[in-house]
Structure formats: C-alpha cells, structure tokens
Amino acid sequence: IAGITQAPTSQILAAGRRMTLRCTQDMRHNAMYWYRQDLGLGLRLIHYSNTAGTTGKGEVPDGYSVSRANTDDFPLTLASAVPSQTSVYFCASSRTSGNTDTQYFGPGTWLTVL
Amino acid sequence: KQEVTQIPAALSVPEGENLVLNCSFTDSAIYNLQWFRQDPGKGLTSLLLIQSSQREQTSGRLNASLDKSSGRSTLYIAASQPGDSATYLCAVNSGGSNYKLTFGKGTLLTVNP
C-alpha cells in the first residue's frame, strides 16, 4: 500500500505557466486536502474535498483550483503561476471529513516559480 | 481566529535525555489536536491524535497530553535518540465547515549522540 503519492516531486516553472500537481491515495479515504508550507508561515490549507464530487476553499485558495472526480485523485491546478506560489505543496487525506480522523500526508511537491 | 504557538522553536539535547515540546492554542473550542513529525525534505508523519475529550495519548516513547481549558498540549519524548531528530509540528482541529487544521510553526529537535 503506497498511501498518498504526489507528482512531480519537484518542478521549476516559469511565471504565467499553467501547472497541475497530482495527488493519488489508495486508502479509499473520503476526504482530501491540499496545503502549502512556507518558511515562517507554517502549513496553510489551500482547498479541501469532503467526498468525491465536492470541493471547498481553505485559508489561501486564490490562484488555485481543484477537482475531485473520483475518490482516489485530487489534482491541484495553478492556472497562471506567480513567484509567490513558490512553496512546498502537501496533499493529505483522512478517512472521513469528520473531526475525529487523523490526516495522512503525502511526500510533497517542491515548486519554484521564476 | 485560532492561533497555534510552539515553544521552543529549536531544541538540542544529548542522547538519552527526556524532553518536552510545548504547544499552545488560543481557542479552546477544539475537536482534536494532532502531533506530527517532519524530517528534512520529507512529508509529515502523524505521531499522535488526542480527541478533545481525552487527556493524553501514548505511543511507545511518546506521550502527548492535552489541557483544553488552558489551551495547552505537550509532547513528551522519553530516552531520546538521534533518530528522533526532526521537526515536530502541532496541529489543532477547530472543526467548522472546512475541517481545517491550524498548524504551529514547529520545534526543530536535534538529539546529539
């Protein structure tokens, strides 16, 4: 069982380009999340999905979009990347969106926007 | 708005020492609190989750306590080992419509052989 996989591992991207970060989980978890981690700011929630077919905005959603077509996949898209989106991006999942469940994290994607 | 603070920001101890990491939060209306470990260049590994109705959780050499009324949690690591060196993150689940975890900035722990 792989848990959560993210791709790519790292990417250097020119400003203005479109980029999709991929996230796949094999735990059949209903809820999935995208966070970004920045030095001095910690981890912040970008978007979340309580179950397939639904998505919601987190703390810092601007410039990002997500979709949840099925249970396993939760891609994050930067429509037109800007340098302030340089960050480490973590995908996470939990069994349900209930408040008692542990969130499990993927290995991260290191993104640099120039 | 929930705020989570972790003190100290960095800690260096000799191998074998028992140590305590601290986490405080401003809004005591939480559902649970989770402790994570993050190794350099890696993702987060969940260590312990304490529900709001619980006082503590234990896993091996780790013991996490929760005092919701005072807005505090501690992570106790017994008999520290060099392999415990990592950043430890505290995250609070305050519930609400977006099931958001609010993270502290972490404590960087170094255990010296």
mmCIF file of C-alpha atoms in Angstrom:
data_model
loop_
_atom_site.group_PDB
_atom_site.id
_atom_site.type_symbol
_atom_site.label_atom_id
_atom_site.label_comp_id
_atom_site.label_asym_id
_atom_site.label_seq_id
_atom_site.Cartn_x
_atom_site.Cartn_y
_atom_site.Cartn_z
ATOM 1 C CA ILE A 1 0.000 0.000 0.000
ATOM 2 C CA ALA A 2 1.585 3.275 -1.096
ATOM 3 C CA GLY A 3 -0.664 5.605 0.883
ATOM 4 C CA ILE A 4 -0.505 9.005 -0.781
ATOM 5 C CA THR A 5 1.613 9.719 -3.820
ATOM 6 C CA GLN A 6 2.336 13.137 -5.260
ATOM 7 C CA ALA A 7 3.798 14.106 -8.598
ATOM 8 C CA PRO A 8 6.026 15.690 -9.587
ATOM 9 C CA THR A 9 8.491 15.564 -6.719
ATOM 10 C CA SER A 10 9.826 18.944 -7.725
ATOM 11 C CA GLN A 11 9.315 21.423 -10.528
ATOM 12 C CA ILE A 12 10.727 24.710 -11.733
ATOM 13 C CA LEU A 13 8.111 26.702 -13.580
ATOM 14 C CA ALA A 14 8.117 29.959 -15.487
ATOM 15 C CA ALA A 15 5.691 32.606 -14.272
ATOM 16 C CA GLY A 16 2.460 32.628 -16.224
ATOM 17 C CA ARG A 17 2.538 28.924 -16.999
ATOM 18 C CA ARG A 18 -0.215 26.512 -16.041
ATOM 19 C CA MET A 19 0.703 23.640 -13.738
ATOM 20 C CA THR A 20 -1.177 20.726 -12.232
ATOM 21 C CA LEU A 21 0.099 18.964 -9.146
ATOM 22 C CA ARG A 22 -1.149 15.426 -8.876
ATOM 23 C CA CYS A 23 -2.223 13.576 -5.759
ATOM 24 C CA THR A 24 -3.441 9.997 -5.526
ATOM 25 C CA GLN A 25 -4.357 7.961 -2.472
ATOM 26 C CA ASP A 26 -5.086 4.243 -2.265
ATOM 27 C CA MET A 27 -6.642 4.191 1.201
ATOM 28 C CA ARG A 28 -10.193 4.857 -0.025
ATOM 29 C CA HIS A 29 -10.305 7.939 2.160
ATOM 30 C CA ASN A 30 -13.262 10.191 1.588
ATOM 31 C CA ALA A 31 -11.612 13.492 2.491
ATOM 32 C CA MET A 32 -8.588 15.052 0.831
ATOM 33 C CA TYR A 33 -6.707 18.310 1.349
ATOM 34 C CA TRP A 34 -4.042 20.495 -0.195
ATOM 35 C CA TYR A 35 -1.655 22.515 1.993
ATOM 36 C CA ARG A 36 1.272 24.751 1.232
ATOM 37 C CA GLN A 37 4.225 25.069 3.586
ATOM 38 C CA ASP A 38 6.258 28.258 3.665
ATOM 39 C CA LEU A 39 9.161 29.203 5.888
ATOM 40 C CA GLY A 40 7.945 31.287 8.789
ATOM 41 C CA LEU A 41 4.274 30.724 7.944
ATOM 42 C CA GLY A 42 3.865 27.012 8.561
ATOM 43 C CA LEU A 43 1.292 24.908 6.739
ATOM 44 C CA ARG A 44 -1.853 26.533 5.384
ATOM 45 C CA LEU A 45 -4.883 24.883 3.836
ATOM 46 C CA ILE A 46 -5.498 25.748 0.175
ATOM 47 C CA HIS A 47 -8.510 23.608 -0.763
ATOM 48 C CA TYR A 48 -10.245 20.547 0.566
ATOM 49 C CA SER A 49 -12.740 17.905 -0.528
ATOM 50 C CA ASN A 50 -15.056 16.125 1.871
ATOM 51 C CA THR A 51 -16.002 13.451 -0.654
ATOM 52 C CA ALA A 52 -15.794 12.767 -4.363
ATOM 53 C CA GLY A 53 -17.663 15.397 -6.318
ATOM 54 C CA THR A 54 -17.341 18.158 -3.712
ATOM 55 C CA THR A 55 -14.646 20.734 -3.019
ATOM 56 C CA GLY A 56 -14.225 23.724 -0.743
ATOM 57 C CA LYS A 57 -11.916 26.664 -0.168
ATOM 58 C CA GLY A 58 -9.383 26.754 2.599
ATOM 59 C CA GLU A 59 -7.364 29.595 4.054
ATOM 60 C CA VAL A 60 -5.370 30.567 0.930
ATOM 61 C CA PRO A 61 -7.341 29.468 -2.173
ATOM 62 C CA ASP A 62 -6.608 32.368 -4.541
ATOM 63 C CA GLY A 63 -4.756 31.341 -7.690
ATOM 64 C CA TYR A 64 -5.514 27.642 -7.189
ATOM 65 C CA SER A 65 -8.284 25.321 -8.291
ATOM 66 C CA VAL A 66 -9.053 21.684 -7.517
ATOM 67 C CA SER A 67 -11.325 18.938 -8.747
ATOM 68 C CA ARG A 68 -12.428 15.639 -7.243
ATOM 69 C CA ALA A 69 -13.794 13.439 -9.996
ATOM 70 C CA ASN A 70 -13.240 10.233 -8.022
ATOM 71 C CA THR A 71 -12.241 9.071 -4.558
ATOM 72 C CA ASP A 72 -8.564 8.497 -5.270
ATOM 73 C CA ASP A 73 -7.405 11.617 -7.122
ATOM 74 C CA PHE A 74 -7.295 15.259 -6.061
ATOM 75 C CA PRO A 75 -5.297 17.407 -8.505
ATOM 76 C CA LEU A 76 -4.322 20.991 -7.708
ATOM 77 C CA THR A 77 -4.039 23.422 -10.626
ATOM 78 C CA LEU A 78 -2.226 26.721 -10.811
ATOM 79 C CA ALA A 79 -3.858 28.449 -13.773
ATOM 80 C CA SER A 80 -1.163 31.100 -14.205
ATOM 81 C CA ALA A 81 1.729 30.617 -11.805
ATOM 82 C CA VAL A 82 3.256 33.565 -9.945
ATOM 83 C CA PRO A 83 6.507 33.683 -7.928
ATOM 84 C CA SER A 84 4.572 33.932 -4.646
ATOM 85 C CA GLN A 85 3.332 30.406 -5.312
ATOM 86 C CA THR A 86 6.854 29.091 -4.813
ATOM 87 C CA SER A 87 6.350 26.692 -1.942
ATOM 88 C CA VAL A 88 6.205 23.085 -0.850
ATOM 89 C CA TYR A 89 2.801 21.566 -1.515
ATOM 90 C CA PHE A 90 1.426 18.707 0.540
ATOM 91 C CA CYS A 91 -1.596 16.615 -0.216
ATOM 92 C CA ALA A 92 -3.330 14.884 2.684
ATOM 93 C CA SER A 93 -6.282 12.604 3.233
ATOM 94 C CA SER A 94 -8.444 11.325 6.061
ATOM 95 C CA ARG A 95 -10.943 8.505 6.304
ATOM 96 C CA THR A 96 -13.827 10.908 6.619
ATOM 97 C CA SER A 97 -14.207 14.637 6.881
ATOM 98 C CA GLY A 98 -15.262 14.189 10.469
ATOM 99 C CA ASN A 99 -13.348 15.973 13.136
ATOM 100 C CA THR A 100 -12.045 12.815 14.793
ATOM 101 C CA ASP A 101 -9.937 11.451 11.961
ATOM 102 C CA THR A 102 -6.190 11.582 11.527
ATOM 103 C CA GLN A 103 -4.895 13.310 8.420
ATOM 104 C CA TYR A 104 -2.204 11.453 6.486
ATOM 105 C CA PHE A 105 0.234 13.404 4.346
ATOM 106 C CA GLY A 106 1.968 12.764 1.051
ATOM 107 C CA PRO A 107 5.708 13.361 0.477
ATOM 108 C CA GLY A 108 5.233 16.823 -1.029
ATOM 109 C CA THR A 109 5.966 18.679 -4.247
ATOM 110 C CA TRP A 110 8.680 21.334 -4.222
ATOM 111 C CA LEU A 111 7.575 24.058 -6.658
ATOM 112 C CA THR A 112 9.679 27.035 -7.750
ATOM 113 C CA VAL A 113 8.070 29.737 -9.893
ATOM 114 C CA LEU A 114 10.543 32.065 -11.592
ATOM 115 C CA LYS B 1 -9.116 33.002 14.557
ATOM 116 C CA GLN B 2 -7.252 30.033 16.002
ATOM 117 C CA GLU B 3 -3.535 30.555 16.514
ATOM 118 C CA VAL B 4 -1.086 27.820 17.450
ATOM 119 C CA THR B 5 2.298 28.535 19.014
ATOM 120 C CA GLN B 6 5.112 26.098 19.601
ATOM 121 C CA ILE B 7 7.911 26.722 22.054
ATOM 122 C CA PRO B 8 10.817 26.387 21.774
ATOM 123 C CA ALA B 9 11.440 26.908 18.057
ATOM 124 C CA ALA B 10 14.559 24.756 18.330
ATOM 125 C CA LEU B 11 15.911 22.377 20.936
ATOM 126 C CA SER B 12 19.192 20.492 21.153
ATOM 127 C CA VAL B 13 19.636 17.716 23.717
ATOM 128 C CA PRO B 14 22.105 14.895 24.378
ATOM 129 C CA GLU B 15 21.056 11.362 23.608
ATOM 130 C CA GLY B 16 19.124 9.644 26.391
ATOM 131 C CA GLU B 17 17.542 12.776 27.782
ATOM 132 C CA ASN B 18 13.810 13.045 28.379
ATOM 133 C CA LEU B 19 12.308 16.147 26.820
ATOM 134 C CA VAL B 20 9.067 18.081 26.472
ATOM 135 C CA LEU B 21 7.812 20.040 23.488
ATOM 136 C CA ASN B 22 5.110 22.612 24.049
ATOM 137 C CA CYS B 23 2.116 23.691 22.007
ATOM 138 C CA SER B 24 -0.424 26.347 22.901
ATOM 139 C CA PHE B 25 -3.607 27.418 21.121
ATOM 140 C CA THR B 26 -5.812 30.457 21.537
ATOM 141 C CA ASP B 27 -9.299 28.993 21.074
ATOM 142 C CA SER B 28 -10.079 26.116 23.431
ATOM 143 C CA ALA B 29 -13.103 25.006 21.373
ATOM 144 C CA ILE B 30 -11.257 22.261 19.533
ATOM 145 C CA TYR B 31 -12.193 18.811 18.308
ATOM 146 C CA ASN B 32 -8.753 17.300 18.463
ATOM 147 C CA LEU B 33 -5.050 18.012 18.422
ATOM 148 C CA GLN B 34 -2.513 16.149 16.359
ATOM 149 C CA TRP B 35 1.269 15.895 16.677
ATOM 150 C CA PHE B 36 3.315 15.319 13.527
ATOM 151 C CA ARG B 37 6.944 14.666 12.772
ATOM 152 C CA GLN B 38 8.623 16.098 9.675
ATOM 153 C CA ASP B 39 12.070 15.002 8.533
ATOM 154 C CA PRO B 40 14.096 17.386 6.336
ATOM 155 C CA GLY B 41 12.766 17.421 2.791
ATOM 156 C CA LYS B 42 10.002 14.991 3.644
ATOM 157 C CA GLY B 43 6.291 14.974 4.313
ATOM 158 C CA LEU B 44 4.531 14.846 7.654
ATOM 159 C CA THR B 45 4.123 11.680 9.683
ATOM 160 C CA SER B 46 1.289 11.568 12.192
ATOM 161 C CA LEU B 47 2.502 10.636 15.673
ATOM 162 C CA LEU B 48 -0.466 11.025 17.986
ATOM 163 C CA LEU B 49 -4.007 12.369 17.834
ATOM 164 C CA ILE B 50 -5.776 13.431 21.019
ATOM 165 C CA GLN B 51 -9.528 13.936 20.929
ATOM 166 C CA SER B 52 -10.907 16.893 22.849
ATOM 167 C CA SER B 53 -12.411 14.528 25.447
ATOM 168 C CA GLN B 54 -9.068 12.874 26.142
ATOM 169 C CA ARG B 55 -6.268 13.985 28.448
ATOM 170 C CA GLU B 56 -3.401 12.054 26.915
ATOM 171 C CA GLN B 57 -2.278 9.546 24.336
ATOM 172 C CA THR B 58 0.769 7.305 24.367
ATOM 173 C CA SER B 59 2.716 5.573 21.625
ATOM 174 C CA GLY B 60 5.968 3.902 22.574
ATOM 175 C CA ARG B 61 8.334 6.530 23.965
ATOM 176 C CA LEU B 62 5.929 9.341 23.092
ATOM 177 C CA ASN B 63 3.256 10.739 25.352
ATOM 178 C CA ALA B 64 1.051 13.646 24.381
ATOM 179 C CA SER B 65 -1.139 15.479 26.852
ATOM 180 C CA LEU B 66 -3.971 17.915 26.305
ATOM 181 C CA ASP B 67 -5.354 20.565 28.637
ATOM 182 C CA LYS B 68 -8.116 22.073 26.564
ATOM 183 C CA SER B 69 -9.218 24.619 29.127
ATOM 184 C CA SER B 70 -5.791 26.204 29.306
ATOM 185 C CA GLY B 71 -5.114 25.802 25.596
ATOM 186 C CA ARG B 72 -2.008 23.673 26.001
ATOM 187 C CA SER B 73 -0.559 20.402 24.812
ATOM 188 C CA THR B 74 2.792 18.805 25.475
ATOM 189 C CA LEU B 75 4.680 16.072 23.668
ATOM 190 C CA TYR B 76 6.942 14.123 25.984
ATOM 191 C CA ILE B 77 9.730 12.067 24.433
ATOM 192 C CA ALA B 78 11.420 9.601 26.738
ATOM 193 C CA ALA B 79 15.021 8.440 26.380
ATOM 194 C CA SER B 80 15.653 10.496 23.244
ATOM 195 C CA GLN B 81 17.665 9.014 20.379
ATOM 196 C CA PRO B 82 19.496 10.629 17.438
ATOM 197 C CA GLY B 83 16.790 9.168 15.185
ATOM 198 C CA ASP B 84 14.274 11.406 16.947
ATOM 199 C CA SER B 85 15.918 14.439 15.344
ATOM 200 C CA ALA B 86 13.257 16.137 13.220
ATOM 201 C CA THR B 87 10.787 18.998 13.272
ATOM 202 C CA TYR B 88 7.730 18.341 15.413
ATOM 203 C CA LEU B 89 4.505 20.057 14.444
ATOM 204 C CA CYS B 90 1.377 20.546 16.488
ATOM 205 C CA ALA B 91 -1.944 20.981 14.665
ATOM 206 C CA VAL B 92 -5.340 21.850 16.078
ATOM 207 C CA ASN B 93 -8.660 20.872 14.522
ATOM 208 C CA SER B 94 -11.187 23.529 15.407
ATOM 209 C CA GLY B 95 -13.958 21.986 13.342
ATOM 210 C CA GLY B 96 -16.161 24.175 11.251
ATOM 211 C CA SER B 97 -17.199 23.791 7.654
ATOM 212 C CA ASN B 98 -13.728 23.329 6.216
ATOM 213 C CA TYR B 99 -12.284 20.903 8.755
ATOM 214 C CA LYS B 100 -9.197 22.985 8.885
ATOM 215 C CA LEU B 101 -6.070 22.024 10.760
ATOM 216 C CA THR B 102 -4.247 25.033 12.163
ATOM 217 C CA PHE B 103 -0.557 24.290 12.429
ATOM 218 C CA GLY B 104 2.127 25.665 14.676
ATOM 219 C CA LYS B 105 5.461 26.551 13.094
ATOM 220 C CA GLY B 106 7.154 23.582 14.698
ATOM 221 C CA THR B 107 10.018 22.766 17.029
ATOM 222 C CA LEU B 108 13.270 21.637 15.427
ATOM 223 C CA LEU B 109 14.688 18.909 17.649
ATOM 224 C CA THR B 110 18.298 17.774 17.462
ATOM 225 C CA VAL B 111 19.401 14.815 19.567
ATOM 226 C CA ASN B 112 23.162 14.633 19.766
ATOM 227 C CA PRO B 113 24.918 11.251 20.070
#
